[in-house]
PDB file of C-alpha atoms in Angstrom:
ATOM      1  CA  MET F   1       0.000   0.000   0.000  1.00  0.00           C
ATOM      2  CA  GLY F   2       1.306   3.432  -0.888  1.00  0.00           C
ATOM      3  CA  ILE F   3       0.344   7.046  -0.693  1.00  0.00           C
ATOM      4  CA  LYS F   4      -1.027   8.368  -3.984  1.00  0.00           C
ATOM      5  CA  VAL F   5       0.159  11.933  -4.513  1.00  0.00           C
ATOM      6  CA  GLU F   6       0.201  13.846  -7.779  1.00  0.00           C
ATOM      7  CA  PHE F   7       2.532  16.784  -8.421  1.00  0.00           C
ATOM      8  CA  ASN F   8       0.953  19.229 -10.870  1.00  0.00           C
ATOM      9  CA  PRO F   9       2.931  21.940 -12.716  1.00  0.00           C
ATOM     10  CA  ASP F  10      -0.362  23.642 -13.661  1.00  0.00           C
ATOM     11  CA  LEU F  11      -3.959  23.895 -12.506  1.00  0.00           C
ATOM     12  CA  ALA F  12      -6.204  22.103 -14.999  1.00  0.00           C
ATOM     13  CA  LEU F  13      -9.926  22.821 -14.739  1.00  0.00           C
ATOM     14  CA  ARG F  14     -12.916  21.852 -16.873  1.00  0.00           C
ATOM     15  CA  LYS F  15     -14.892  24.077 -19.238  1.00  0.00           C
ATOM     16  CA  TYR F  16     -17.214  26.587 -17.535  1.00  0.00           C
ATOM     17  CA  HIS F  17     -20.303  24.756 -16.180  1.00  0.00           C
ATOM     18  CA  ALA F  18     -19.163  21.310 -17.407  1.00  0.00           C
ATOM     19  CA  GLU F  19     -21.991  18.816 -16.951  1.00  0.00           C
ATOM     20  CA  GLY F  20     -21.732  16.731 -13.792  1.00  0.00           C
ATOM     21  CA  ARG F  21     -18.981  18.910 -12.296  1.00  0.00           C
ATOM     22  CA  HIS F  22     -18.984  21.173  -9.255  1.00  0.00           C
ATOM     23  CA  ASP F  23     -18.447  24.861 -10.180  1.00  0.00           C
ATOM     24  CA  ALA F  24     -15.043  24.832  -8.409  1.00  0.00           C
ATOM     25  CA  GLU F  25     -13.911  22.006 -10.758  1.00  0.00           C
ATOM     26  CA  CYS F  26     -14.535  24.343 -13.699  1.00  0.00           C
ATOM     27  CA  LEU F  27     -13.077  27.519 -15.099  1.00  0.00           C
ATOM     28  CA  PRO F  28     -14.921  30.719 -14.237  1.00  0.00           C
ATOM     29  CA  ASN F  29     -17.014  32.293 -16.996  1.00  0.00           C
ATOM     30  CA  LYS F  30     -14.525  35.174 -17.175  1.00  0.00           C
ATOM     31  CA  LEU F  31     -10.982  35.288 -15.792  1.00  0.00           C
ATOM     32  CA  GLU F  32     -10.298  38.662 -14.213  1.00  0.00           C
ATOM     33  CA  LYS F  33      -6.795  39.851 -13.373  1.00  0.00           C
ATOM     34  CA  GLY F  34      -6.343  40.249  -9.606  1.00  0.00           C
ATOM     35  CA  LYS F  35      -9.470  38.253  -8.736  1.00  0.00           C
ATOM     36  CA  GLU F  36      -9.416  35.145  -6.529  1.00  0.00           C
ATOM     37  CA  TYR F  37     -11.295  31.944  -7.397  1.00  0.00           C
ATOM     38  CA  HIS F  38     -11.854  28.579  -5.720  1.00  0.00           C
ATOM     39  CA  PHE F  39     -10.809  25.245  -7.214  1.00  0.00           C
ATOM     40  CA  LEU F  40     -11.571  21.577  -6.518  1.00  0.00           C
ATOM     41  CA  LYS F  41      -9.622  18.562  -7.809  1.00  0.00           C
ATOM     42  CA  LYS F  42     -10.073  14.859  -7.074  1.00  0.00           C
ATOM     43  CA  GLY F  43      -6.958  13.282  -5.548  1.00  0.00           C
ATOM     44  CA  GLN F  44      -4.131  14.509  -3.394  1.00  0.00           C
ATOM     45  CA  ARG F  45      -2.533  17.220  -5.543  1.00  0.00           C
ATOM     46  CA  ASN F  46       0.607  19.205  -4.820  1.00  0.00           C
ATOM     47  CA  TYR F  47       1.174  22.558  -6.521  1.00  0.00           C
ATOM     48  CA  TRP F  48       4.112  24.957  -6.542  1.00  0.00           C
ATOM     49  CA  LEU F  49       3.219  27.715  -4.070  1.00  0.00           C
ATOM     50  CA  GLU F  50       6.217  30.032  -4.381  1.00  0.00           C
ATOM     51  CA  GLY F  51       5.510  31.381  -7.851  1.00  0.00           C
ATOM     52  CA  GLU F  52       3.134  31.527 -10.774  1.00  0.00           C
ATOM     53  CA  ILE F  53       1.828  28.500 -12.655  1.00  0.00           C
ATOM     54  CA  PRO F  54      -0.334  28.164 -15.779  1.00  0.00           C
ATOM     55  CA  LEU F  55      -4.094  27.767 -15.576  1.00  0.00           C
ATOM     56  CA  VAL F  56      -5.270  25.455 -18.370  1.00  0.00           C
ATOM     57  CA  GLU F  57      -8.498  23.827 -19.501  1.00  0.00           C
ATOM     58  CA  THR F  58      -8.754  20.040 -19.479  1.00  0.00           C
ATOM     59  CA  THR F  59     -11.184  17.836 -21.358  1.00  0.00           C
ATOM     60  CA  GLY F  60      -9.987  14.812 -19.361  1.00  0.00           C
ATOM     61  CA  ASN F  61      -7.370  12.123 -19.975  1.00  0.00           C
ATOM     62  CA  GLU F  62      -4.569  14.684 -19.576  1.00  0.00           C
ATOM     63  CA  GLN F  63      -5.731  16.638 -22.652  1.00  0.00           C
ATOM     64  CA  LEU F  64      -4.770  20.243 -21.861  1.00  0.00           C
ATOM     65  CA  SER F  65      -5.173  23.614 -23.559  1.00  0.00           C
ATOM     66  CA  ARG F  66      -2.498  26.253 -23.897  1.00  0.00           C
ATOM     67  CA  PRO F  67      -2.223  28.470 -20.787  1.00  0.00           C
ATOM     68  CA  LEU F  68      -5.303  30.638 -20.243  1.00  0.00           C
ATOM     69  CA  ALA F  69      -3.755  32.582 -17.362  1.00  0.00           C
ATOM     70  CA  ALA F  70      -0.804  32.909 -15.019  1.00  0.00           C
ATOM     71  CA  ILE F  71      -2.043  32.175 -11.503  1.00  0.00           C
ATOM     72  CA  ARG F  72      -0.744  31.853  -7.979  1.00  0.00           C
ATOM     73  CA  ILE F  73      -2.124  29.088  -5.747  1.00  0.00           C
ATOM     74  CA  LEU F  74      -2.979  30.735  -2.419  1.00  0.00           C
ATOM     75  CA  GLU F  75      -4.528  27.957  -0.311  1.00  0.00           C
ATOM     76  CA  PRO F  76      -4.427  24.238  -1.148  1.00  0.00           C
ATOM     77  CA  THR F  77      -6.129  21.863   1.318  1.00  0.00           C
ATOM     78  CA  HIS F  78      -6.428  18.074   1.196  1.00  0.00           C
ATOM     79  CA  TYR F  79      -9.517  16.448   2.707  1.00  0.00           C
ATOM     80  CA  ILE F  80     -11.639  13.283   2.603  1.00  0.00           C
ATOM     81  CA  ARG F  81     -15.055  13.382   0.894  1.00  0.00           C
ATOM     82  CA  ASN F  82     -17.122  10.188   0.695  1.00  0.00           C
ATOM     83  CA  GLY F  83     -14.022   8.091   1.387  1.00  0.00           C
ATOM     84  CA  GLU F  84     -11.930   9.743  -1.369  1.00  0.00           C
ATOM     85  CA  VAL F  85      -9.121  12.284  -1.121  1.00  0.00           C
ATOM     86  CA  TRP F  86      -9.768  15.680  -2.732  1.00  0.00           C
ATOM     87  CA  THR F  87      -7.793  18.917  -2.994  1.00  0.00           C
ATOM     88  CA  ARG F  88      -9.578  22.241  -2.745  1.00  0.00           C
ATOM     89  CA  GLY F  89      -8.198  25.714  -2.574  1.00  0.00           C
ATOM     90  CA  LYS F  90      -8.007  29.229  -3.842  1.00  0.00           C
ATOM     91  CA  TYR F  91      -5.992  30.818  -6.655  1.00  0.00           C
ATOM     92  CA  LYS F  92      -5.418  34.376  -7.821  1.00  0.00           C
ATOM     93  CA  VAL F  93      -5.224  35.421 -11.479  1.00  0.00           C
ATOM     94  CA  ILE F  94      -2.007  37.334 -12.131  1.00  0.00           C
ATOM     95  CA  GLU F  95      -2.521  37.744 -15.879  1.00  0.00           C
ATOM     96  CA  SER F  96      -5.002  36.237 -18.350  1.00  0.00           C
ATOM     97  CA  TYR F  97      -4.300  35.353 -21.982  1.00  0.00           C
ATOM     98  CA  ASP F  98      -6.282  35.255 -25.203  1.00  0.00           C
ATOM     99  CA  SER F  99      -6.696  31.571 -26.106  1.00  0.00           C
ATOM    100  CA  ASN F 100      -5.954  32.350 -29.786  1.00  0.00           C
ATOM    101  CA  ASP F 101      -2.676  34.144 -29.021  1.00  0.00           C
ATOM    102  CA  PRO F 102       0.257  31.983 -30.213  1.00  0.00           C
ATOM    103  CA  THR F 103       2.688  33.707 -27.799  1.00  0.00           C
ATOM    104  CA  ILE F 104       4.523  31.339 -25.446  1.00  0.00           C
ATOM    105  CA  HIS F 105       3.788  32.520 -21.902  1.00  0.00           C
ATOM    106  CA  PHE F 106       5.560  29.805 -19.893  1.00  0.00           C
ATOM    107  CA  GLU F 107       8.778  27.883 -20.318  1.00  0.00           C
ATOM    108  CA  GLY F 108       8.518  25.146 -17.691  1.00  0.00           C
ATOM    109  CA  LEU F 109       7.519  27.037 -14.549  1.00  0.00           C
ATOM    110  CA  LYS F 110       9.185  30.252 -15.702  1.00  0.00           C
ATOM    111  CA  ARG F 111       6.743  32.858 -16.980  1.00  0.00           C
ATOM    112  CA  ARG F 112       7.966  34.834 -19.966  1.00  0.00           C
TER     113      ARG F 112
END
């Protein structure tokens, strides 16, 4: 028996109001610079807390969009819900990006 922990270099959320998902598992309708939002992810997730990471959209199965924003994770918390480990928390939008912009905004965890 082991401890299942996932280290995530980004925060991947579902499309706004994805069917069958809690609002905190999804992207907000509009990302606003300086605003704080809540997130919810199944599993015990670890995020880098000392800098900015990309916010991306996921469609599942590790299919990710280009970065939609540079964010800072403010409060990650692990807890048990219905016998399963979940991670919830809060993030702040540092800068948002146009999804059609081909500019590279991150190189690894370094924001350009």
